[in-house]
Amino acid sequence: MDFDTYFKNYPTKDGFFGRYGGSYIPPELQAAMDEITEAYNTICKSSKFISELRRIRKEFQGRPTPISHLERLSDSIGNGVQIYVKREDLNHTGAHKLNHCMGEGLLAKYMGKKKVIAETGAGQHGVALATAAAYFGLECDIYMGAVDIKKQAPNVARMKILGANVIEVTDGLATLKEAVDAAFMAYCKEYKDAIYCIGSVVGPHPFPMMVRDFQSVVGIEAREQFHDMTGELPDAVVACVGGGSNAMGIFSGFLNDPVNIYGVEPLGKGTSLGEHAASITYGTEGIMHGFNSIMLKDEKGEPAPVYSVASGLDYPSCGPEHAFLHDIGRIQYETATDEETIDAFFALSRMEGIIPAIESSHAVAYAMKLAKQMEKGSILVNLSGRGDKDMDYIIEKYGIR
Ligand SMILES: *Cc1c(COP(=O)(O)O)cnc(C)c1O
């Protein structure tokens, strides 16, 4: 496959990456998605939009984020393989999610919308979007299950301080799935004045494409920075995959290079259904949340219950582009267990002075395994976020190691 023209050809006009992607939603929502696609294809390619987004990234987000060489961690592996991290933990608000939320917020402003709408589970996407809304002077409605509101008090407080309306959803199990349904319903009613903002490379077209494009700044920066630092490209690039946005961001910079690319899925407590959220590794093709991809299903064919120690990774499917790049063999998907992840979390904290998000620790864990198998060379890991949000949980569950 020729990756020279990959970004011109994928996705197709209708949002397909091979058989995956597309848009499987009710007709009234399709009209709203078509409006977003049309606006994205014109506004976001204009030099005015691009230069404003560049300015925001530099002056507000603190981009470019650096790459750090993990000397002590690499030495501890002892075979000469060198590990580097792209520091998305140093992006404003502490994770990569702001990269696409600022793009979506700027698009909303250019489209003349007054409000952004989204759901959130653990609250990370809600906080990033509330930040963008405050910056652009947009109203922000975040739908959140009552159970999650109780569990994620600090993120609920952040969203409220940033001026967002956190709308409690009490239907059914009162978690993420019900929040998605409530947010979609509200959007159906309000789409003339509002735009729905998805938090990863998932959902109906154009979101997998749009979020990938906004995140691609990570890969573009990383490729150039790594080359400046070392005079060559890394031998391997590694990122964790929940929905897959941080991974598509860094991977997109290296698809056309002789670089091995690894997506790391959460293996949780084990390989039985319900113990993990490794959608590509153990899933099959299916449609959910408006797109066709690879997903974990229960015996009725519905999205299966999933688990991961990292709340940002417990999603029963993944972005359609990952499913495609998996099938054509360009990207290899591997796993890290909870235990390997927590070991990596403490290793990075102790040896490098960087406390990573538990999500990102999955990528570090796999990179440490991979480094042991390689005889020489270098690995670049996308460190998608910082671990401040995970402190209380780590101390309560694992104590100080
Ligand atoms: C949300 C989140 C993830 C998972 O989302 P992707 O779309 O798979 O990138 C990973 N890391 C951090 C820090 C997150 O907040």
XYZ file of C-alpha atoms and ligand atoms in Angstrom:
416
model
C 0.000 0.000 0.000
C 1.201 3.479 -0.931
C 1.153 5.877 2.002
C 2.297 8.906 -0.040
C -1.300 9.703 -0.891
C -2.896 8.026 2.121
C -4.399 11.165 3.692
C -5.926 12.221 0.374
C -7.662 8.855 -0.051
C -8.626 7.938 3.517
C -11.317 8.359 4.501
C -13.442 8.385 1.345
C -15.969 11.169 0.808
C -18.504 9.153 2.842
C -16.106 8.562 5.687
C -14.913 5.019 4.932
C -11.533 3.552 5.777
C -11.913 0.377 3.724
C -15.036 -1.315 5.129
C -14.893 0.618 8.411
C -16.298 3.998 9.417
C -19.260 5.539 7.603
C -22.302 7.025 9.266
C -25.109 4.857 10.647
C -27.437 7.330 12.334
C -31.079 8.522 12.154
C -31.848 10.823 9.180
C -32.498 13.879 11.378
C -28.971 13.585 12.779
C -27.490 12.934 9.344
C -28.472 16.443 8.257
C -26.503 17.863 11.194
C -23.465 15.671 10.407
C -23.584 16.751 6.753
C -23.505 20.373 7.889
C -20.415 19.702 10.018
C -18.702 17.795 7.159
C -19.351 20.596 4.720
C -18.120 23.246 7.162
C -15.035 21.192 8.020
C -14.142 20.636 4.368
C -14.285 24.364 3.599
C -13.560 26.344 6.792
C -10.825 24.145 8.194
C -8.840 24.233 4.967
C -8.860 28.052 4.875
C -5.613 29.807 5.695
C -7.421 32.015 8.228
C -8.641 29.008 10.230
C -5.265 27.294 10.045
C -3.284 30.344 11.155
C -5.681 31.039 14.028
C -5.446 27.423 15.210
C -1.639 27.620 15.003
C -1.614 30.774 17.107
C -3.902 29.186 19.718
C -1.725 26.081 19.917
C 1.347 28.182 20.547
C -0.021 30.922 22.799
C -2.716 29.099 24.757
C -1.900 25.388 24.696
C 1.863 25.710 25.021
C 2.722 23.806 21.820
C 5.007 22.431 20.604
C 5.295 20.001 23.513
C 8.831 18.594 23.867
C 10.209 15.085 23.423
C 12.159 13.783 26.433
C 14.817 11.075 26.300
C 14.271 8.598 29.158
C 17.919 7.942 29.970
C 17.572 6.264 33.327
C 14.649 4.079 32.293
C 16.515 3.049 29.116
C 19.664 2.248 31.163
C 17.576 0.084 33.491
C 16.634 -2.128 30.518
C 20.324 -2.451 29.820
C 20.593 -3.581 26.168
C 21.177 -0.138 24.660
C 17.651 0.387 23.320
C 16.643 4.009 23.965
C 13.120 5.118 24.921
C 11.776 8.637 24.262
C 8.421 10.209 25.141
C 6.370 12.869 23.349
C 5.157 15.030 26.221
C 1.417 15.527 25.670
C 1.227 15.579 29.477
C 2.651 19.113 29.152
C -0.132 20.284 26.842
C -2.480 22.723 28.675
C -4.986 20.817 30.899
C -2.539 17.906 31.003
C -3.499 15.698 28.069
C -3.792 15.469 24.288
C -7.585 15.887 24.335
C -7.333 19.673 24.178
C -5.781 19.346 20.675
C -9.088 18.303 19.122
C -11.324 20.256 21.520
C -9.692 23.556 20.497
C -10.150 22.593 16.833
C -13.793 21.688 17.400
C -14.372 24.896 19.406
C -12.824 27.059 16.697
C -14.946 25.299 14.062
C -18.075 25.966 16.182
C -17.156 29.648 16.319
C -16.582 29.877 12.551
C -19.912 28.101 11.944
C -21.657 30.720 14.089
C -22.775 28.207 16.726
C -23.441 29.416 20.265
C -23.067 26.140 22.110
C -21.021 22.933 22.262
C -22.609 19.682 23.478
C -20.913 16.469 24.581
C -21.136 13.558 26.956
C -18.353 12.530 29.287
C -17.588 9.390 31.285
C -14.580 9.955 33.506
C -14.806 13.684 32.842
C -11.581 14.164 30.864
C -13.309 15.031 27.592
C -15.783 17.234 29.480
C -12.976 19.232 31.094
C -11.099 19.704 27.799
C -14.254 20.813 25.992
C -15.294 23.128 28.853
C -11.824 24.706 28.575
C -12.267 25.280 24.829
C -15.779 26.675 25.363
C -14.517 29.161 27.962
C -11.724 30.249 25.611
C -14.093 30.831 22.682
C -16.988 32.245 24.731
C -19.344 29.378 23.852
C -21.998 27.809 26.061
C -21.148 24.243 27.023
C -23.576 21.447 27.990
C -21.908 18.300 29.281
C -24.120 15.234 29.798
C -22.892 12.907 32.502
C -24.365 9.834 34.223
C -25.363 10.321 37.874
C -23.051 7.463 38.880
C -20.071 9.081 37.123
C -20.881 12.490 38.638
C -20.482 10.931 42.092
C -17.242 9.123 41.174
C -15.550 12.017 39.372
C -16.151 14.922 41.754
C -12.896 16.819 40.959
C -13.595 16.832 37.194
C -17.224 17.883 37.796
C -15.917 20.795 39.881
C -13.434 21.740 37.114
C -16.157 21.789 34.458
C -18.393 23.961 36.644
C -15.592 26.389 37.470
C -14.920 26.682 33.713
C -18.560 27.696 33.271
C -20.004 24.491 31.765
C -23.473 23.133 32.574
C -23.071 19.586 33.844
C -26.380 17.849 33.127
C -27.090 14.793 35.262
C -28.481 11.728 33.437
C -30.420 9.334 35.668
C -31.831 6.848 33.095
C -30.817 3.167 33.138
C -27.433 2.498 34.729
C -26.744 6.262 34.745
C -23.236 5.949 33.228
C -21.582 6.768 29.899
C -23.984 4.929 27.566
C -27.030 6.782 28.921
C -25.088 10.056 28.806
C -24.315 9.457 25.084
C -28.026 8.848 24.374
C -29.101 11.985 26.280
C -26.479 14.173 24.584
C -27.483 12.892 21.119
C -31.146 13.570 21.880
C -30.397 17.114 23.013
C -28.298 17.668 19.894
C -31.163 16.524 17.629
C -33.266 19.321 19.116
C -30.583 22.004 19.228
C -28.385 21.476 16.190
C -29.255 24.810 14.620
C -27.458 26.622 17.449
C -25.147 23.915 18.745
C -22.429 21.524 17.621
C -21.786 18.078 19.046
C -18.155 17.441 19.925
C -16.934 13.855 20.017
C -13.966 13.086 22.261
C -12.010 10.619 20.130
C -11.573 9.263 16.578
C -14.951 7.502 16.876
C -18.593 8.207 15.988
C -20.133 8.896 12.579
C -18.270 10.667 9.744
C -16.748 13.312 9.841
C -15.544 12.852 13.446
C -12.953 10.073 12.958
C -11.342 12.147 10.178
C -11.704 15.519 11.877
C -10.355 14.432 15.269
C -7.444 12.626 13.551
C -6.587 15.743 11.579
C -6.671 17.952 14.685
C -4.495 15.428 16.574
C -2.028 15.030 13.701
C -0.092 18.031 15.065
C 1.373 15.551 17.587
C 2.864 13.335 14.875
C 4.037 16.233 12.708
C 5.880 17.822 15.645
C 7.241 14.514 16.927
C 8.729 13.404 13.599
C 10.626 16.661 13.161
C 11.721 16.899 16.804
C 12.952 13.314 16.910
C 14.933 13.826 13.730
C 16.459 17.036 15.128
C 17.415 15.295 18.372
C 18.910 12.100 16.971
C 19.507 12.614 13.251
C 17.198 9.715 12.412
C 13.676 8.407 12.872
C 12.650 6.106 15.738
C 12.565 2.368 14.995
C 9.222 2.039 16.757
C 6.358 4.324 17.760
C 3.982 3.278 20.562
C 0.701 4.723 21.884
C -2.244 3.522 23.981
C -5.603 3.005 22.258
C -8.957 3.725 23.894
C -11.014 5.306 21.131
C -7.660 5.924 19.494
C -7.207 9.704 19.167
C -3.796 10.167 20.782
C -2.573 7.113 18.869
C -3.841 8.350 15.474
C -2.260 11.725 16.273
C 1.272 10.407 16.644
C 0.921 7.470 14.195
C -0.225 9.747 11.362
C 3.230 11.347 11.341
C 4.997 8.029 10.662
C 2.691 5.960 8.404
C 4.852 6.637 5.351
C 8.157 5.852 7.123
C 10.066 2.625 7.745
C 8.929 2.670 11.374
C 7.155 -0.145 13.255
C 3.951 1.171 14.819
C 2.258 -0.379 17.854
C -1.150 0.424 19.359
C -1.504 -0.782 22.945
C -4.891 -1.966 24.221
C -5.814 -2.465 27.888
C -5.822 -6.141 28.905
C -7.107 -5.306 32.404
C -7.353 -8.348 34.673
C -7.341 -11.042 31.987
C -8.478 -12.364 28.632
C -12.138 -13.241 29.475
C -14.893 -10.967 28.165
C -15.600 -8.317 30.803
C -12.063 -8.348 32.213
C -10.474 -6.120 29.564
C -11.150 -3.548 26.832
C -8.854 -4.898 24.081
C -11.345 -4.320 21.246
C -9.102 -5.027 18.253
C -7.275 -7.944 19.854
C -10.437 -9.832 20.866
C -13.300 -8.123 19.003
C -15.209 -8.644 15.750
C -16.712 -6.347 13.138
C -19.873 -4.485 14.130
C -21.746 -1.200 14.196
C -22.145 0.887 17.355
C -22.406 4.606 18.166
C -22.999 5.388 14.482
C -19.959 3.741 12.826
C -18.668 0.359 11.653
C -15.510 -0.911 13.345
C -14.138 -3.793 15.396
C -15.919 -4.173 18.712
C -16.400 -6.375 21.749
C -19.913 -7.873 21.800
C -21.971 -9.787 24.342
C -23.955 -12.911 23.373
C -26.774 -10.723 22.017
C -24.407 -8.801 19.745
C -24.680 -5.647 21.873
C -21.572 -3.732 23.055
C -20.053 -5.869 25.833
C -19.224 -4.606 29.317
C -15.538 -3.733 29.387
C -12.995 -3.018 32.089
C -9.655 -1.240 32.414
C -7.768 0.262 35.337
C -7.637 3.386 33.108
C -11.107 4.914 32.812
C -10.082 6.653 29.564
C -9.476 3.299 27.852
C -12.597 1.311 28.785
C -14.423 1.589 25.463
C -15.805 -1.551 23.703
C -14.740 -0.450 20.209
C -12.066 1.697 18.557
C -11.834 4.247 15.775
C -12.536 2.840 12.285
C -9.123 3.927 11.004
C -7.433 1.686 13.576
C -9.574 -1.263 12.434
C -8.484 -0.533 8.853
C -4.771 -0.060 9.595
C -4.913 -3.289 11.593
C -6.492 -5.253 8.729
C -3.986 -4.040 6.142
C -1.149 -4.849 8.532
C 0.359 -1.373 8.834
C -0.126 -1.177 12.603
C 0.323 -3.967 15.107
C -2.008 -4.042 18.121
C -0.624 -5.364 21.390
C -1.805 -5.320 25.006
C -0.681 -4.377 28.509
C -2.311 -5.703 31.698
C -3.278 -3.588 34.718
C -0.310 -5.002 36.602
C 2.264 -4.234 33.892
C 0.742 -0.772 33.600
C 1.012 0.058 37.302
C 4.638 -1.165 37.317
C 5.366 1.179 34.400
C 3.546 4.033 36.168
C 5.906 3.741 39.153
C 8.989 3.142 36.991
C 8.474 6.364 35.023
C 7.683 8.333 38.192
C 10.714 7.033 40.130
C 13.313 6.939 37.386
C 12.361 9.990 35.346
C 10.334 12.373 37.539
C 7.330 12.120 35.226
C 4.017 10.954 36.733
C 2.043 9.605 33.750
C -1.709 9.131 33.334
C -2.692 5.477 33.855
C -3.873 5.452 30.212
C -0.429 6.530 28.976
C 1.264 4.052 31.350
C -0.109 1.239 29.129
C 2.042 2.546 26.265
C 5.091 2.874 28.537
C 4.543 -0.693 29.814
C 4.479 -2.109 26.282
C 7.495 -0.015 25.241
C 9.486 -1.498 28.146
C 8.531 -5.021 27.001
C 9.358 -4.207 23.385
C 12.719 -2.680 24.351
C 13.715 -5.966 25.992
C 12.915 -7.861 22.771
C 14.792 -5.452 20.487
C 18.536 -5.749 20.121
C 19.151 -2.098 19.392
C 17.424 1.054 18.283
C 14.919 3.519 19.661
C 11.273 3.697 20.668
C 9.126 6.826 20.758
C 6.108 6.653 23.097
C 3.209 9.089 23.054
C 2.775 10.137 26.691
C -0.866 11.158 26.234
C -1.411 12.732 29.658
C -0.210 13.427 33.190
C -1.190 11.389 36.220
C -2.408 14.068 38.639
C -6.001 12.938 38.100
C -5.032 9.382 39.148
C -3.207 10.144 42.423
C -6.043 9.373 44.846
C -6.922 6.129 43.067
C -3.302 4.896 42.939
C -2.659 5.638 46.621
C -5.912 4.000 47.709
C -5.614 0.909 45.519
C -1.851 0.271 45.322
C -0.265 2.358 48.096
C 3.284 3.665 47.764
C 5.583 1.119 46.137
C -8.919 10.010 27.082
C -7.515 9.628 27.226
C -6.948 8.552 26.488
C -7.749 7.679 25.583
O -8.305 8.288 24.483
P -7.764 8.059 23.003
O -8.827 8.648 22.150
O -7.615 6.577 22.805
O -6.469 8.752 22.891
C -5.590 8.302 26.623
N -4.819 9.024 27.459
C -5.320 10.046 28.191
C -4.415 10.806 29.085
C -6.680 10.382 28.104
O -7.174 11.397 28.839
